Coordinates of C-alpha atoms and ligand atoms in Angstrom, one line a residue:
X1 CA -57.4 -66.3 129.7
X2 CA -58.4 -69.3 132.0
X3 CA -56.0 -72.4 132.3
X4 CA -57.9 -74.1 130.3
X5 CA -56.9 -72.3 127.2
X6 CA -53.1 -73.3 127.9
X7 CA -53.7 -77.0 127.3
X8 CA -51.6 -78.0 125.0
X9 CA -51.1 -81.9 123.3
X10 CA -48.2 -83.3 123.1
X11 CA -47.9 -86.5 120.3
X12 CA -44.9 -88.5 120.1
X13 CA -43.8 -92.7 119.9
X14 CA -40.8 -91.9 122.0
X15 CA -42.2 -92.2 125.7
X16 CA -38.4 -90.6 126.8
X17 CA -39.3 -87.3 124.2
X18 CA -43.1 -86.9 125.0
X19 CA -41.7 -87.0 129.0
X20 CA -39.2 -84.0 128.5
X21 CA -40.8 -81.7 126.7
X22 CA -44.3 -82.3 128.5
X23 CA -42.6 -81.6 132.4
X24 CA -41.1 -78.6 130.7
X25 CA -44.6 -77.4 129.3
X26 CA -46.0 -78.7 133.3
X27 CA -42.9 -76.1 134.7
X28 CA -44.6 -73.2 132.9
X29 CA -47.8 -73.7 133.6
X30 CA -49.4 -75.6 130.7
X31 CA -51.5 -77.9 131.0
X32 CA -49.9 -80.9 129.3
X33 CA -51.7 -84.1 127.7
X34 CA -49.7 -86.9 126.6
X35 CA -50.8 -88.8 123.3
X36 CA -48.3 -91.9 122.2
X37 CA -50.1 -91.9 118.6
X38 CA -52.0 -89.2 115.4
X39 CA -55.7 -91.0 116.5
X40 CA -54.6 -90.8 120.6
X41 CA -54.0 -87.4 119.6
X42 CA -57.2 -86.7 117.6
X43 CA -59.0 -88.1 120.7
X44 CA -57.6 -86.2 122.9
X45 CA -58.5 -82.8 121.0
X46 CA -61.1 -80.5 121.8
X47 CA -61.9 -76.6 121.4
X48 CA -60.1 -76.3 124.9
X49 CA -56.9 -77.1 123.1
X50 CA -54.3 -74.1 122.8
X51 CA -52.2 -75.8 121.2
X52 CA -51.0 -79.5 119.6
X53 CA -47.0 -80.5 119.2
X54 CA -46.7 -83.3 117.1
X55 CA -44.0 -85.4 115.7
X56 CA -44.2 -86.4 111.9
X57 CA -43.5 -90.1 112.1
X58 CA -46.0 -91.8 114.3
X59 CA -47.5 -95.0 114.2
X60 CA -51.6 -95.1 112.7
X61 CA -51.8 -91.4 111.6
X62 CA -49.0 -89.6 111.1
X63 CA -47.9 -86.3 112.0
X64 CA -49.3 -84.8 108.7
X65 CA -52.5 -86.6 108.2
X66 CA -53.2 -85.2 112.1
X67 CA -52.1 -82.0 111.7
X68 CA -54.7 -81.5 108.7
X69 CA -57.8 -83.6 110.2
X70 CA -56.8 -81.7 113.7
X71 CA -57.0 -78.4 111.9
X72 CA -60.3 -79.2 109.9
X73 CA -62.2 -79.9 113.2
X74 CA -60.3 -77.2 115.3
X75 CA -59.7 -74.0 113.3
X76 CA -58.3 -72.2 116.1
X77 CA -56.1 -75.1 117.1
X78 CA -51.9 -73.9 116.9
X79 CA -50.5 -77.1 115.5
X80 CA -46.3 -77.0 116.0
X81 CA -44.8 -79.7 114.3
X82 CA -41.5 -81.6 115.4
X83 CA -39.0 -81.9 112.5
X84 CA -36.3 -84.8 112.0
X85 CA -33.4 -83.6 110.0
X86 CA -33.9 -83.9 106.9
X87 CA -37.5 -83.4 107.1
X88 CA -38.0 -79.5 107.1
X89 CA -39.4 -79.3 103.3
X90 CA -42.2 -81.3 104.7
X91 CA -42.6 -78.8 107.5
X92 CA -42.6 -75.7 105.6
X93 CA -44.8 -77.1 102.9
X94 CA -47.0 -77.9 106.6
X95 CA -46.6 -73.8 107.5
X96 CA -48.0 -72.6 104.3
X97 CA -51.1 -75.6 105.1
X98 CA -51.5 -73.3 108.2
X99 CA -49.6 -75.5 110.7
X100 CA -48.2 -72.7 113.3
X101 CA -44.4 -73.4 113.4
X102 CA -42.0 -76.2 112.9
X103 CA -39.5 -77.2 115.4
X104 CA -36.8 -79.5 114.9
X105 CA -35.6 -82.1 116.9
X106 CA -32.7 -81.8 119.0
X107 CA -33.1 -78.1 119.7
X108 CA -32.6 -76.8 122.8
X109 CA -35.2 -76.1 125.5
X110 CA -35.9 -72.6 125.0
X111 CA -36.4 -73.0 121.7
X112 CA -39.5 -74.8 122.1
X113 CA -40.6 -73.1 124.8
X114 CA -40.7 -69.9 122.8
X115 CA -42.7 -71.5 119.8
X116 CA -45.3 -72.6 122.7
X117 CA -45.8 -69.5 124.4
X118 CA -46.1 -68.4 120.7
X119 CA -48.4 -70.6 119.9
X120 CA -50.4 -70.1 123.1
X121 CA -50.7 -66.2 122.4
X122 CA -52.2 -66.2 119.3
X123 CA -54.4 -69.1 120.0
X124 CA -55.7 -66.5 123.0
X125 CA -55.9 -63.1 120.6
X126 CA -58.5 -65.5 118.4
X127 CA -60.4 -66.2 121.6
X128 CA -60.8 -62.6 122.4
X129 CA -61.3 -61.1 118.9
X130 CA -64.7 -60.9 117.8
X131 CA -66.1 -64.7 116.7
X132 CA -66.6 -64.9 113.0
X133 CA -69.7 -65.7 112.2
X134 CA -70.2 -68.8 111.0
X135 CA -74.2 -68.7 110.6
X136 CA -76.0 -65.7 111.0
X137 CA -77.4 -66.2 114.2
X138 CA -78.0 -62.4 115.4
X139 CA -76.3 -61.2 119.1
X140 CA -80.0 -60.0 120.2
X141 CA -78.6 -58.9 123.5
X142 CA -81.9 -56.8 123.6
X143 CA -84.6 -54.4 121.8
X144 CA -86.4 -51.7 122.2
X145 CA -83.5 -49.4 123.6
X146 CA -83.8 -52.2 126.6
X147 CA -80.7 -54.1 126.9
X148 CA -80.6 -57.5 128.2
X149 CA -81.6 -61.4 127.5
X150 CA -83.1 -62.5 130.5
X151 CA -85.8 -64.6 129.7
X152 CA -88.4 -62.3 131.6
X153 CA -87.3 -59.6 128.8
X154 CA -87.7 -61.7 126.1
X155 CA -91.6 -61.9 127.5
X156 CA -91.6 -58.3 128.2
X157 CA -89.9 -57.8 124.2
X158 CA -92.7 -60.1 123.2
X159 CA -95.6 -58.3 124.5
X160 CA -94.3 -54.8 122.7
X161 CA -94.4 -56.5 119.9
X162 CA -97.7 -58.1 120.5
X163 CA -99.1 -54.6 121.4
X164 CA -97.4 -51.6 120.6
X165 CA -99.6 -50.9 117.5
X166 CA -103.2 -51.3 119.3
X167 CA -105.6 -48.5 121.2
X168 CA -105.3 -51.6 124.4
X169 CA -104.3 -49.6 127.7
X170 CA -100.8 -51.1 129.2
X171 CA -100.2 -51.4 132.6
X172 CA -96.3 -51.5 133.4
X173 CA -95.6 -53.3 136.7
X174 CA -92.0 -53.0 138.0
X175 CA -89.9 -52.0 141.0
X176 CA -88.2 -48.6 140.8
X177 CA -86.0 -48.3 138.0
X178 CA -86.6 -51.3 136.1
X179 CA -86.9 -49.7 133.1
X180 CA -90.9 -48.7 133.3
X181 CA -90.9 -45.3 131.2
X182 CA -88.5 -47.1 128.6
X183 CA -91.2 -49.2 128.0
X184 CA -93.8 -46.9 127.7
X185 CA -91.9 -44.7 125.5
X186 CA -91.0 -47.9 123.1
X187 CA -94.7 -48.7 123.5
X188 CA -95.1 -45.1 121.6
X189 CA -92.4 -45.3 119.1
X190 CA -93.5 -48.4 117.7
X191 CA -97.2 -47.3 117.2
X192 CA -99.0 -45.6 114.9
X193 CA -98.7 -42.9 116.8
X194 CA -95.8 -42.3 116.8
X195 CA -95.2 -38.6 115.4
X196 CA -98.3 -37.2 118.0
X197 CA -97.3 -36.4 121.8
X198 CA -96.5 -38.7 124.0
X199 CA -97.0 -37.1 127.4
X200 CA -96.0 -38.2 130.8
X201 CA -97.7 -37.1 134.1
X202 CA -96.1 -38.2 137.3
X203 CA -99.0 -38.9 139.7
X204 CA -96.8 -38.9 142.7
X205 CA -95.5 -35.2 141.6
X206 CA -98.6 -33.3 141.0
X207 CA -100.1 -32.4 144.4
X208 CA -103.4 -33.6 145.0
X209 CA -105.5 -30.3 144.7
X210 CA -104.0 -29.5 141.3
X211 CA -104.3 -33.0 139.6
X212 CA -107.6 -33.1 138.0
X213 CA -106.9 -29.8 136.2
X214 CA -103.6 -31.4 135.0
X215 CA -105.2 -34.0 134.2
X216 CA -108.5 -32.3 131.9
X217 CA -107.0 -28.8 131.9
X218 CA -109.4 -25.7 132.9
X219 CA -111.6 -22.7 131.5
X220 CA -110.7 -19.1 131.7
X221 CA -112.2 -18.4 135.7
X222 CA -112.9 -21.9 136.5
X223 CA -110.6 -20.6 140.0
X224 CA -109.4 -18.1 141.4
X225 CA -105.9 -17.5 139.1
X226 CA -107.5 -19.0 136.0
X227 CA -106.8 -15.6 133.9
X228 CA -107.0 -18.1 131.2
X229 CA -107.5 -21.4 129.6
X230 CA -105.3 -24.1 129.6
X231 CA -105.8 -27.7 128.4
X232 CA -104.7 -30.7 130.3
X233 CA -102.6 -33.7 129.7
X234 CA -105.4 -35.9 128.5
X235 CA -106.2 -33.1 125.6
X236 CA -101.8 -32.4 124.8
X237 CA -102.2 -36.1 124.4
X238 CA -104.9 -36.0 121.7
X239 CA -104.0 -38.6 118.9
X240 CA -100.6 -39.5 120.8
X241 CA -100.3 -41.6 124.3
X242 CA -101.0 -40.3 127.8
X243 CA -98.6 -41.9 130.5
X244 CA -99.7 -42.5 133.5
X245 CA -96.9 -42.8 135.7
X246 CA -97.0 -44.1 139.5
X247 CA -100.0 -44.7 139.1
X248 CA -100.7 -46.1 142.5
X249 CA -100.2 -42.5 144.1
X250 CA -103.2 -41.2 142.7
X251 CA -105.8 -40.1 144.8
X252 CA -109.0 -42.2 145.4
X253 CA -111.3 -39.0 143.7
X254 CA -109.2 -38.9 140.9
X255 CA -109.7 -42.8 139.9
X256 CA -112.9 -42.5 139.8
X257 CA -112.8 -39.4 137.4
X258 CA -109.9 -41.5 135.5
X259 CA -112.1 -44.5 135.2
X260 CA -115.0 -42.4 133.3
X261 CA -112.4 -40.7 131.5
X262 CA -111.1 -44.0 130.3
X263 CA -114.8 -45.9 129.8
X264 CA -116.0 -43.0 128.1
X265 CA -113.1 -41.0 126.2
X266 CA -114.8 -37.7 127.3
X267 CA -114.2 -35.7 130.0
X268 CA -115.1 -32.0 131.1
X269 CA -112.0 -29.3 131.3
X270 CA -112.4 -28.2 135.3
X271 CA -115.3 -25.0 135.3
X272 CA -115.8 -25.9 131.8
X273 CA -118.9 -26.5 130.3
X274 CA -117.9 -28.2 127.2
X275 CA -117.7 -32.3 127.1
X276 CA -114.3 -32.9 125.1
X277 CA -114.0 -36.1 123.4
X278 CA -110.2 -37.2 122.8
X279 CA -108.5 -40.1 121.2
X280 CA -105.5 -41.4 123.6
X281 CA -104.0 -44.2 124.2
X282 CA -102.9 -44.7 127.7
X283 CA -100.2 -46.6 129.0
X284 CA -99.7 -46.7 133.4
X285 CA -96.7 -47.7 135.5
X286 CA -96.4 -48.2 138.7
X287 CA -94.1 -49.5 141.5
X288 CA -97.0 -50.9 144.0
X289 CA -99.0 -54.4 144.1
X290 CA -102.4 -52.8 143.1
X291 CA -104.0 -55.7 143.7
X292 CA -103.1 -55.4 147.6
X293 CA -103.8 -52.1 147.1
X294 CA -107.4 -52.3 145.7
X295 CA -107.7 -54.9 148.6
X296 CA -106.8 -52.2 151.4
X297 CA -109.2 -49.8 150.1
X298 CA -106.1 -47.4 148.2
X299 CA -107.2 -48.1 145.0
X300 CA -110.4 -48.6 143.0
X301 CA -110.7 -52.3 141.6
X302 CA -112.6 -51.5 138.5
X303 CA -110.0 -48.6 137.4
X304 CA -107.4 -51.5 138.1
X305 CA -109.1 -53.9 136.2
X306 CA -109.5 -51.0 133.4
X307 CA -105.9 -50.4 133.6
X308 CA -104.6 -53.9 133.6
X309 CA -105.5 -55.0 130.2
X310 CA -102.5 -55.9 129.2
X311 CA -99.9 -56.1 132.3
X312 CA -96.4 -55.7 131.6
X313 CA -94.0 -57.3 134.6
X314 CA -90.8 -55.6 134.5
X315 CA -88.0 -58.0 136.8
X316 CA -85.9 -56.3 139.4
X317 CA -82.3 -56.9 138.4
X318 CA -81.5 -58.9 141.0
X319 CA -83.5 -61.3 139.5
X320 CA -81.8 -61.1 135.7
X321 CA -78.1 -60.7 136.9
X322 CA -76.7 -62.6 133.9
X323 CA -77.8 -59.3 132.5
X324 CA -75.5 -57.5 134.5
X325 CA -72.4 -57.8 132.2
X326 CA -74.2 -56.3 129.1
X327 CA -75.9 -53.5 131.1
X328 CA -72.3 -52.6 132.1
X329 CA -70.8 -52.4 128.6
X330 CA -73.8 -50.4 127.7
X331 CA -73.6 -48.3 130.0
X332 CA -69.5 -48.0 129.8
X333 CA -69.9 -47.2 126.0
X334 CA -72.7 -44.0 126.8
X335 CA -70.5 -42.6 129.4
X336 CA -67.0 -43.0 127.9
X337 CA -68.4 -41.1 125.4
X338 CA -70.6 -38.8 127.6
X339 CA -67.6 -38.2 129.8
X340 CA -64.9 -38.2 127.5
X341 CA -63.3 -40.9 129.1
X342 CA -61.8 -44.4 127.5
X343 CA -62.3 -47.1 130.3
X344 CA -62.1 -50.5 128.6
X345 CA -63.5 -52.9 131.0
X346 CA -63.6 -54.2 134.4
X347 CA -61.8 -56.8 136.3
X348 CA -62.9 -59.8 137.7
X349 CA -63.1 -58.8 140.9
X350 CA -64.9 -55.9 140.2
X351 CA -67.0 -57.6 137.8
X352 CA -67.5 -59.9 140.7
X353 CA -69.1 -57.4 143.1
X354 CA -71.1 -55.9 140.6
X355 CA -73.0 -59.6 140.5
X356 CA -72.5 -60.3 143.6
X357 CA -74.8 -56.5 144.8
X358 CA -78.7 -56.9 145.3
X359 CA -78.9 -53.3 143.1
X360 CA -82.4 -52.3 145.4
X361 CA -82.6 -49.5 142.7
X362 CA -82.2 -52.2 139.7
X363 CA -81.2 -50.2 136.6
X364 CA -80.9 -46.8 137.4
X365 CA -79.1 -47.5 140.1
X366 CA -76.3 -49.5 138.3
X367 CA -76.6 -46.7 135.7
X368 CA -75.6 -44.3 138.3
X369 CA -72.9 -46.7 139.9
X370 CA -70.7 -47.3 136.0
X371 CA -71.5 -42.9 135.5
X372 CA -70.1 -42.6 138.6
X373 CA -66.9 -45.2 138.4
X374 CA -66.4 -43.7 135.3
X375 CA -66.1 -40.3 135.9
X376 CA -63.9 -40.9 138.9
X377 CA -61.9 -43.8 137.2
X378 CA -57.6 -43.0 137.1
X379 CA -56.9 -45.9 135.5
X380 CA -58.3 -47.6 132.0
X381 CA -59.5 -50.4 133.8
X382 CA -62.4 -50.3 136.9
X383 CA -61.3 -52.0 139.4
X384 CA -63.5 -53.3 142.9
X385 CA -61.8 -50.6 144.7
X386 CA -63.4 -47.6 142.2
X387 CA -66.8 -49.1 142.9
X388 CA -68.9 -47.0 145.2
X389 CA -68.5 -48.4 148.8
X390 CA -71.2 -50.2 149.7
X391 CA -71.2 -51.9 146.6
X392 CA -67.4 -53.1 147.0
X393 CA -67.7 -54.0 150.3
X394 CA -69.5 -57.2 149.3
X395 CA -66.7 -58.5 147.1
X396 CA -64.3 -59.2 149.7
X397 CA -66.5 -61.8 151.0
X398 CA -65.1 -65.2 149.4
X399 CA -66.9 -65.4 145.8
X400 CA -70.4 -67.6 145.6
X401 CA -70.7 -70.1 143.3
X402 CA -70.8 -69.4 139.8
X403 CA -74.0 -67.5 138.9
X404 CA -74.0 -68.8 135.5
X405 CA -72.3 -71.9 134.1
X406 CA -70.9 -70.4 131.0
X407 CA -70.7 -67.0 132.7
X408 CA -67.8 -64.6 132.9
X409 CA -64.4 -65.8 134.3
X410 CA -64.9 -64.5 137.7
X411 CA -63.0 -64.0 140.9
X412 CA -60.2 -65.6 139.9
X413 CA -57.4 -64.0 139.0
X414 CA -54.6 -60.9 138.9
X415 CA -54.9 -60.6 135.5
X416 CA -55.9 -57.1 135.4
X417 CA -58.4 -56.4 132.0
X418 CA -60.2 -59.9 132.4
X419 CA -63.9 -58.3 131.0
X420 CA -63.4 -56.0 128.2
X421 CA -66.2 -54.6 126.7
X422 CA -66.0 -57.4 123.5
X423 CA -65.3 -60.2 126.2
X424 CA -68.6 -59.2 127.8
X425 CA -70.3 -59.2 124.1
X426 CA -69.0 -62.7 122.7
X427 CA -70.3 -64.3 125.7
X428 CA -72.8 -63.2 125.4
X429 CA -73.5 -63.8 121.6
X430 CA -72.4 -67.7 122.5
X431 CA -75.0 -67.4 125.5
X432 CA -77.8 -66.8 123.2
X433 CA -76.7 -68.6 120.0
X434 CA -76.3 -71.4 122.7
X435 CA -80.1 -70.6 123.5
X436 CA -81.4 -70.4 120.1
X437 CA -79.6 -73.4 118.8
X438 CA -80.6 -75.5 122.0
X439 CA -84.1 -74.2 121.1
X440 CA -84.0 -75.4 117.6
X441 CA -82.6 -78.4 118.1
X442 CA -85.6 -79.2 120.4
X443 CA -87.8 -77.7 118.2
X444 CA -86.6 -80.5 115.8
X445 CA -86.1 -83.1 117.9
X446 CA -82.6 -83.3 117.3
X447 CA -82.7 -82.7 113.8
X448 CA -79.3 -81.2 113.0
X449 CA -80.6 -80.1 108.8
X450 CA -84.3 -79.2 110.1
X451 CA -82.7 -76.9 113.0
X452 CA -80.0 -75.3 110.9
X453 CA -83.0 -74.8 108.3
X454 CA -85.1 -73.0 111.1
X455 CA -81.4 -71.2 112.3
X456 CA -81.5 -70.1 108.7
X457 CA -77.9 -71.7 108.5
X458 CA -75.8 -74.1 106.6
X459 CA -75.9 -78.0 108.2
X460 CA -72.5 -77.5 108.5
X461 CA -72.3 -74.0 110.1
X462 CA -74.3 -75.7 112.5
X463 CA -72.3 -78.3 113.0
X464 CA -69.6 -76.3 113.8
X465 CA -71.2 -74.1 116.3
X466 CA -72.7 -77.0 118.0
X467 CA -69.4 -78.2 118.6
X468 CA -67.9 -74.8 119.7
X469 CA -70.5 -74.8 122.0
X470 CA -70.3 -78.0 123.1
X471 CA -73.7 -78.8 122.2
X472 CA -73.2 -82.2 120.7
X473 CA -74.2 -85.4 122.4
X474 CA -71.6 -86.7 124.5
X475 CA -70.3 -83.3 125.3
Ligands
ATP501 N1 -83.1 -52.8 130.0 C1 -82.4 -51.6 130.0 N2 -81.4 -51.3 129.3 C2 -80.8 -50.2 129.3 N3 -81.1 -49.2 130.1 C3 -82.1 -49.4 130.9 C4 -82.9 -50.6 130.9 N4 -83.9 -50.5 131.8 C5 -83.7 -49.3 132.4 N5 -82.7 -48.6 131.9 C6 -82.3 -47.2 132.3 O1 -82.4 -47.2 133.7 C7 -83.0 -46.0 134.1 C8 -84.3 -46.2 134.8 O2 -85.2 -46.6 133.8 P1 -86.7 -46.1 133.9 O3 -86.8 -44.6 134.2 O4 -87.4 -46.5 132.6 O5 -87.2 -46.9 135.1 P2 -88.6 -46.8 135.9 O6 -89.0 -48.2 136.1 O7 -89.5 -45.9 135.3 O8 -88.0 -46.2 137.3 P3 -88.8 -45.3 138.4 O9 -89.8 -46.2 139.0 O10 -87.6 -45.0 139.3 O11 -89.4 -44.2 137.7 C9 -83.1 -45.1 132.8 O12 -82.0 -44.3 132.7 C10 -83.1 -46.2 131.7 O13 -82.6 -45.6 130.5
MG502 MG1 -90.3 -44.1 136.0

């Protein structure tokens, strides 16, 4: 946990009593703030509070009356409560109100120490344990089989849903390993055609003299070899999709036949006399800028303008690295499993270099760095030192500026298991409840019922995320 979940409050009238016990706290590392009344106290309280010490008898609001209005705004506030003799009914009676512990005055050091660091230890397991929900704001941390929540996703998530279920012809632009065939195939799964074929041709595999008959298929003795017929992709695809992947590699000859193909739905298998008319929907990917393309002459502007009906722009990673800590989990839970292995997280300064990489083969390349960290992993936890080399190698330069305000905890410290896979999922839920809620709340002009309305969520839910999340004004 960072620092600033060991602040603790000390209230107390007695100046001499608030003095002792705080430089003991300071000694051990707390972060110690001094209150000399209940409403100082109150004021002084926020979500980044471990923990509040309070005497019973103070002047304004007493130790009681604070203790149950600290609790009411701070559920996951430890409240210890010092005890005069001959006050410990009231304490217990305070315990079973959910105060954490009573301490009474005049005990030794250690004593109090020990209900602290007591305190301080639960207050953290709440902050780890998985929030409760207090609305029912949804952890969309991503769709489609596509993790992530970068807002050039969201558009991409957005445009599936726009076009999935229509004949339109896709065009998926994206550096290598961005995810490209994921969206074609989502594209396919969430259509109506979902139980036909969906069938991918590579156009960078397929050497030039044998694409157009994979692409329309031939008759029996359309070439020497042809001992008999076979049907290409575009008829397999019949009813289902056709993908058309890299598409940029395909030959100038075969655009043009692709561009008829795709004006007219009917083609002619190669030394075939028959004109076959087929219903497929095609979706292309590729890696290049076919617009510089068309420009140099590599590819034909009218199949680009065919193509590009509907452009999908996929972002390289390097340009989504919030995303970064989600991809990881995902990928630690496939290969734990895959691998039989049980790593639980990362820490920070691994964590670090993993934001801190370009990733020139996004994705697939991080893919390949966790299966690979995995699989060699000793310990439970990956540290910078499992990371592939060149990848490490970048974290011992001194850490950049955070990449994210309410990022990860990063770089910081020798605690060894600072990113757990549920550490990397609650920030991120708060990252995008934050988001939604921000967006509401503009929606509504600052309408705290309309936006919990829209949020589907009480006023009061609302509320109380709004101040977990430090949303409210002032904050
Ligand atoms: N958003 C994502 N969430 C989870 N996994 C992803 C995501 N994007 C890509 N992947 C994974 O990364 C790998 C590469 O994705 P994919 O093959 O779709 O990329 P591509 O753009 O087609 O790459 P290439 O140009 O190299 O063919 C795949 O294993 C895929 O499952
Ligand atoms: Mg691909």
């Amino acid at each position: 946990m960072s620092a600033s979940h060991r602040r603790v409050v000390i209230a107390d009238d007695e100046p001499s009593l608030r003095k002792v016990i705080s430089s003991l706290l300071r000694r051990e590392g707390y972060e110690v703030l001094e209150a000399r009344d209940g409403e100082e106290a109150l004021s002084l309280l926020s979500s980044e509070v471990a923990v509040l010490i309070s005497d019973l008898r103070m002047p304004k609001l007493d130790g009681m009356q604070l203790f149950r209005r600290a609790i009411a705004e701070y559920p996951d506030l430890k409240v210890i409560l010092f005890t005069a003799y001959g006050r410990i009914t009231e304490s217990v009676e305070a315990v079973k109100l959910g105060a954490f512990d009573f301490v009474e005055k005049g005990t030794d050091n250690e004593h109090i120490l020990q209900a602290v660091r007591k305190a301080v230890a639960s207050y953290e397991l709440d902050q780890r344990a998985p929030r409760r929900p207090v609305g029912l704001i949804p952890p969309q941390l991503g769709r489609y089989g596509l993790v992530g929540t970068a807002p050039a996703l969201q558009k991409v998530f957005s445009l599936i849903d726009k076009v999935a279920d229509t004949p339109s012809t896709v065009l998926i632009i994206g550096e290598s390993g961005t995810g490209k065939e994921l969206v074609a195939r989502a594209l396919h799964e969430h259509s109506g055609r979902k139980n036909e074929s969906f069938i991918r041709i590579n156009c960078a595999a397929i050497p030039r003299t044998l694409m157009e008959s994979e692409l329309f298929g031939y008759d029996k003795g359309a070439f020497t070899g042809a001992v008999s017929a076979k049907p290409g992709r575009f008829e397999l695809a019949d009813r289902g999709t056709l993908f058309l992947d890299e598409i940029g590699e395909l030959a100038v000859e075969m655009q043009v036949k692709l561009l008829r193909v795709l004006q007219e739905s009917e083609f002619e298998r190669v030394g075939g006399i028959r004109t076959l008319r087929v219903d497929v929907r095609v979706i292309a990917a590729t890696n290049r800028d076919l617009v510089k393309e068309a420009a140099a002459g590599n590819f034909r502007e009218e199949l680009y303008y065919r193509l590009n009906v509907v452009p999908i722009q996929l972002p390289p990673l390097r340009e989504r690295v919030a995303d970064i800590p989600l991809l990881v989990s995902h990928f630690l839970t496939r290969f734990n499993e895959r691998l039989r292995k049980s790593v639980s997280g990362l820490t920070d300064e691994a964590m670090a270099a993993l934001l801190r990489y370009p990733f020139p083969g996004n994705i697939r390349e991080l893919e390949n760095v966790i299966e690979r960290t995995v699989l060699l992993a000793e310990g439970p936890v990956i540290e910078a030192r499992d990371l592939p080399p060149n990848v490490a190698q970048l974290s011992s330069a001194p850490p950049p500026p955070p990449l994210r305000s309410q990022a990860l905890p990063l770089g910081s410290s020798s605690r060894p298991l600072a990113t757990s896979l549920k550490d990397i999922v609650r920030q991120e839920t708060e990252r995008v409840e934050r988001e939604m809620i921000q967006r509401a709340l503009s929606d509504t002009q600052g309408n705290v019922t309309q936006a919990a309305k829209q949020l589907g969520i009480s006023r009061k839910s609302l509320q109380i995320k709004m101040k977990e999340l430090k949303l409210r004004e002032g904050d």
